[in-house]
C-alpha cells in the first residue's frame, strides 16, 4: 500500500506522524495520571507504529505512473477492514450491554465494564466505528466511479481513514475510563472533538477536489447525499461540542450551552446525526449499489432529487420532538412535531423509489441474498421512518418516550436499515474491489442474511412489547385514582423482553462475524483472470463506455 | 434564468455545498436562534442556589458513570409523571446544568426530585449494591465509589471554568473550592461552616457515606443526589394543590 | 446584538416559512425543468456502465 505513495506523499506523511508523536508525548506529559495522559500514550503508540512502518520504506522507488489511469482503491480496502472490525466490536459490546440489563452481575462489579460506560462504547462503536467507516469507504468508491476520476491525491484518503479511526479509538477507550460529556452520541471529550474537526475538514476538501476533477458534467445523486452527510455532520459536530476544558492538562470540559439551550442543541444534533449520518449517507449507498447490483437504473431520478432536498430541509427542524412535554417552549415542540410528520413524504419517496427500482426484477431479489439485504433495508427504512413520524406526535410520544419503544425504533433503523444496506453494499463492493468473480461463499451470505433478519425481528418485537407495556403500566390508575404500579413493578415486567432482546442481538452479531469471515476469505482468494470485470455479466443491453473528449 | 443558475450551481461543486448549507441551516436557525434569548423568558427565581463544589464533583461522577443512559431528570407535564415523581420540571431548574442531564430513557426511575426522598444511608447502601435494597433492580453496583478518594485538588479549576461561562461563582468560592468540598462532608470540622456561609443555610452538610476519615466519590455522588430538585422551591409554588418540598432535615 | 426574544421568534416564524416555500419552489423548478431531463437520464444509466477506469 505504501508502494503507491510518491516520495512527496511519503515525506508529508512522515512529517504529520512526527507531529502526532510529539502531540502524543505532550498529552502524556501534561495529563500524567489524568485520562488525558493515557490518551497521549494511545496517540503516541498509534502514530509511532505507522511512522515505523513508513520509515522502513521511505526510500523505495517512485510508483509507476500507470497507477494514475486506475481508481485509487487501497484506502477503500482498508476502510472495509476497519468497518468489519468495528462492526464485530460494537455489536459485541451491544449484546453485552443488553445482557447486563437482564443479568446485572455480568459487569463483574468493575467500573469500566458497568452499563453506563459500555453503553456509549456500543453506540459509538456501531454508529461511528461501523457506520462511519462504511460511509467513508463507500464514498471513496462511489465518488470515483460516478465522477470517472481518481481521488484527488493519495495522502488525504489515508489521513481521513486513520485519523477517523484514531478518533473512534480515543472516544471508545475514553468512555471505558469514564471520559464523557454525557451528551448522547457526542460523548467524546474536547480534544477528540478537535481532532475530528481536522479530519473532517480534510475529508470535505478531498471530496470536493475529487468532484471538481470529474469528467461527467452532472454530479450523480449519491454524491449529493454524501456531500450533505459530510457538510451537515461538520456543522452539527462543531456547534454541539463547543466546550471549555477546565485546563489543557485535563480531559474534563464544560459545555458552553446551559440547561434548556443545551437540551435543544443536543437534540438538534442528536436527531440530525440520525438524519445526516444514519440516513443521508446510507441513502447514498442505496442510490448507487442497489441499481448497480440489480443492474437496473433507479426508478425515478427526479424523485431522488426531490427527496434529497426534502430530507435536507425538513430533518433540521425535527430535533425538538425528543423534548415533548418538557421545559422546552411549547411552540418549538409543535414545530418539531409538524415537521416530523411532513418528513414522512421525502422518506417514503426514497423507500418507494428503491422498491420500484426492483419492481420487475423480483427473481433477482429471490435468488440473490445481497440484493435481498438492500431490499429489506429499503423496507425497514420505510417502516422506521413511518414509526419515527408516528412517535413524534405528542400524545403518542407521551406513551413511548423514556421507554424501550424508542430503543426498538432506533434499532429498527440501525439494524434493519443502516446495517442491512451496508452489508448489501459491501457484498456488492468487495468482489469488484478485489477483482473476484463473487464472494467466497454465497451460502454464508445467505446465512448472514437470515441471521440478520431474524435477529432484527426478535429485537424489535421484544422492544415494542416491553416499551408499550412499560408505558401503559406507568399511566395505569386504580379505581381509587392512584397509580396502580410502582416503578419496580414495571421493571420486573421487562425482564423476559430483555432476555429476548439479548438473543436477537446475539443472532445479529453472529451474522456480522460470518460476514467478516466471508469478506476476509474473499479478499484472500485468487483474483479472477478477467481482471477488468466489475460485476457478473448479465444479459440485456449495456450502454457502451464512451469516454469524454 | 433559473435554469442558468442551476446549471452553474451544478457545475461548481462548491455552489452545491452552499445550497446544502442554506437548506440545512434554516431549521436550526429558526428553532435554535430564539433559544439564545430564552433566558429573557425564563422566570428568575431568587432562591436558586449554586451547586457546591462537592455537589458539582458528584454531578461529574454522575456524568462519568453515564447515569443519564438509564435515568432521566425531567418530569414532564403529564399527570402520571407528576404524581409519580413530583411537580413538573421548570426550565430555570437546569439553568446551571452543563451538560443538561434530562436524559432520554427510564430504565430506572426519574431522578429530577430524588433529593431528600431517601436517607444518605439508603443511597450509600443502594449504590454499593442495589439488589440489597431493591431485590428486583437491574442497576449496576458501584462499590468502588466508596473506596475512591475524591480528587478535590482540581475543584477550583472546575469552578473557574464554570465562572468563565457565566455561572455566578464568586472568587471566594473558587478560592475555597477544595476546603468547601471537604467541609461539606465533614460536619465536625472547622471547614463546615464556610460551606453554609457561601452557599446558603439550606446546604446539606453531612458525612454522607458515614465515614469521616476521608472524602470519597460516594460522598460527592450522594451529596449531588440529595440536592436534585432542591436548588429552588419554584416548582412547588403556584401548583394547584400547594405541595411541600421534601423535608431537608434527614 | 440587542435582539429581544419576541423579535427573534417573530423572524423565525415568518421568514422561516417564506424561506421554506421559496426553497421548495426552486427545487421543483429545477427538478422538472425540461432541458434537465436528458442529463438526468444520462446520470441514471451512466452508473451501470461496466467500465472501471477513470476517464482521461
Coordinates of C-alpha atoms in Angstrom, one line a residue, chain B residues 60-235:
Chain B
X60 CA -19.3 14.9 37.4
X61 CA -19.3 11.4 38.7
X62 CA -22.9 11.0 37.6
X63 CA -21.7 12.2 34.2
X64 CA -18.6 9.9 34.2
X65 CA -20.6 6.8 35.0
X66 CA -23.1 7.5 32.3
X67 CA -26.2 7.5 34.6
X68 CA -28.1 9.5 32.0
X69 CA -28.3 6.4 29.9
X70 CA -30.9 5.0 32.3
X71 CA -32.2 7.8 34.4
X72 CA -34.0 11.0 33.2
X73 CA -34.0 14.2 35.1
X74 CA -37.1 15.8 33.5
X75 CA -40.6 15.4 34.9
X76 CA -43.0 16.1 32.1
X77 CA -46.2 18.0 32.3
X78 CA -48.2 14.7 32.4
X79 CA -50.4 13.7 35.3
X80 CA -48.8 10.3 35.9
X81 CA -45.3 11.8 35.7
X82 CA -46.2 14.5 38.2
X83 CA -47.9 12.0 40.6
X84 CA -45.1 9.6 40.4
X85 CA -42.1 12.0 40.6
X86 CA -43.3 15.4 41.8
X87 CA -44.1 18.8 40.3
X88 CA -43.0 19.1 36.6
X89 CA -39.5 20.4 35.9
X90 CA -39.0 24.0 35.1
X91 CA -36.5 25.4 32.7
X92 CA -34.9 27.5 35.4
X93 CA -34.1 24.4 37.5
X94 CA -31.5 23.3 35.0
X95 CA -30.1 26.8 34.5
X96 CA -26.7 25.8 35.9
X97 CA -26.6 22.4 34.3
X98 CA -23.7 21.8 32.0
X99 CA -24.5 19.5 30.3
X100 CA -28.2 19.1 31.0
X101 CA -29.0 15.6 32.1
X102 CA -32.6 15.4 31.1
X103 CA -32.0 12.0 29.6
X104 CA -33.9 10.0 27.1
X105 CA -34.6 6.7 28.7
X106 CA -36.0 5.5 32.0
X107 CA -34.6 2.0 32.6
X108 CA -34.6 3.3 36.2
X109 CA -36.9 6.0 37.6
X110 CA -36.6 9.7 37.0
X111 CA -34.3 11.5 39.4
X112 CA -35.2 15.1 39.0
X113 CA -36.6 15.3 42.5
X114 CA -34.9 12.4 44.2
X115 CA -33.2 14.8 46.7
X116 CA -34.4 14.4 50.2
X117 CA -36.7 11.4 49.5
X118 CA -34.3 8.8 50.8
X119 CA -31.7 8.9 53.6
X120 CA -28.0 9.2 52.9
X121 CA -27.6 5.8 54.3
X122 CA -30.1 4.3 51.9
X123 CA -28.3 5.9 48.9
X124 CA -24.9 4.5 50.1
X125 CA -26.4 1.0 50.5
X126 CA -28.2 1.2 47.2
X127 CA -25.2 2.4 45.3
X128 CA -22.9 -0.2 46.9
X129 CA -25.3 -3.0 45.9
X130 CA -28.7 -2.0 44.6
X131 CA -30.1 -5.6 45.0
X132 CA -29.6 -5.5 48.8
X133 CA -32.1 -2.7 48.9
X134 CA -34.3 -3.4 45.9
X135 CA -34.0 -7.1 45.1
X136 CA -35.6 -6.8 41.6
X137 CA -33.2 -4.0 40.5
X138 CA -31.0 -4.3 37.4
X139 CA -28.9 -1.3 38.2
X140 CA -25.1 -1.9 38.2
X141 CA -23.4 -1.9 41.6
X142 CA -20.9 0.9 42.3
X143 CA -18.8 -0.4 45.2
X144 CA -15.7 1.4 44.0
X145 CA -17.2 4.8 44.7
X146 CA -16.8 4.3 48.5
X147 CA -13.2 3.3 48.0
X148 CA -12.0 6.0 45.6
X149 CA -10.8 9.2 47.4
X150 CA -12.4 12.2 45.8
X151 CA -10.0 14.4 43.9
X152 CA -10.6 17.8 45.5
X153 CA -7.3 19.4 44.4
X154 CA -8.7 20.4 41.0
X155 CA -12.1 21.7 42.1
X156 CA -11.1 25.3 41.8
X157 CA -10.3 24.7 38.1
X158 CA -13.9 23.4 37.7
X159 CA -15.4 26.4 39.4
X160 CA -13.2 28.7 37.3
X161 CA -14.3 27.1 34.1
X162 CA -17.9 27.5 35.1
X163 CA -17.3 31.1 36.2
X164 CA -15.9 31.9 32.8
X165 CA -19.1 30.5 31.3
X166 CA -21.2 32.9 33.3
X167 CA -22.2 30.8 36.3
X168 CA -22.1 33.3 39.3
X169 CA -19.4 31.6 41.4
X170 CA -17.5 34.3 43.3
X171 CA -13.8 34.4 43.5
X172 CA -14.1 33.5 47.2
X173 CA -16.0 30.3 46.2
X174 CA -13.3 29.4 43.7
X175 CA -10.5 30.0 46.2
X176 CA -12.2 27.8 48.8
X177 CA -13.5 25.1 46.5
X178 CA -11.3 22.3 47.9
X179 CA -11.9 23.3 51.5
X180 CA -15.7 23.6 51.0
X181 CA -15.8 20.2 49.4
X182 CA -14.0 18.7 52.4
X183 CA -16.1 20.7 54.8
X184 CA -19.5 19.7 53.4
X185 CA -18.6 16.0 54.0
X186 CA -17.1 16.7 57.4
X187 CA -19.7 18.3 59.7
X188 CA -17.5 18.3 62.8
X189 CA -14.6 20.3 61.3
X190 CA -13.9 24.0 61.1
X191 CA -14.4 23.9 57.3
X192 CA -18.1 23.0 57.6
X193 CA -19.3 26.5 58.5
X194 CA -17.7 28.1 55.4
X195 CA -19.9 26.0 53.1
X196 CA -23.2 27.2 54.6
X197 CA -21.8 30.8 54.6
X198 CA -21.1 30.7 51.0
X199 CA -23.8 28.5 49.6
X200 CA -26.7 29.2 51.9
X201 CA -28.2 27.8 55.1
X202 CA -30.0 25.1 53.3
X203 CA -26.9 23.4 52.1
X204 CA -26.8 19.9 53.5
X205 CA -23.6 19.3 55.5
X206 CA -23.3 15.6 56.4
X207 CA -20.9 12.7 56.5
X208 CA -22.9 11.2 53.6
X209 CA -21.2 7.8 53.5
X210 CA -20.8 7.7 57.2
X211 CA -17.0 7.7 57.1
X212 CA -15.4 10.8 58.4
X213 CA -11.7 10.0 57.7
X214 CA -11.7 10.7 54.0
X215 CA -13.9 12.4 51.4
X216 CA -14.8 9.7 48.8
X217 CA -16.6 9.7 45.5
X218 CA -19.5 8.2 47.3
X219 CA -19.8 11.3 49.5
X220 CA -19.8 13.5 46.4
X221 CA -22.4 11.5 44.4
X222 CA -24.8 11.2 47.4
X223 CA -24.4 14.9 48.0
X224 CA -25.4 15.5 44.4
X225 CA -28.3 13.1 44.5
X226 CA -29.6 14.8 47.7
X227 CA -29.6 18.2 46.1
X228 CA -31.5 17.1 43.0
X229 CA -34.7 19.1 42.7
X230 CA -33.8 21.2 45.7
X231 CA -31.8 24.1 44.2
X232 CA -35.0 26.1 44.3
X233 CA -38.6 25.7 45.5
X234 CA -40.0 27.4 42.5
X235 CA -41.6 24.3 41.2

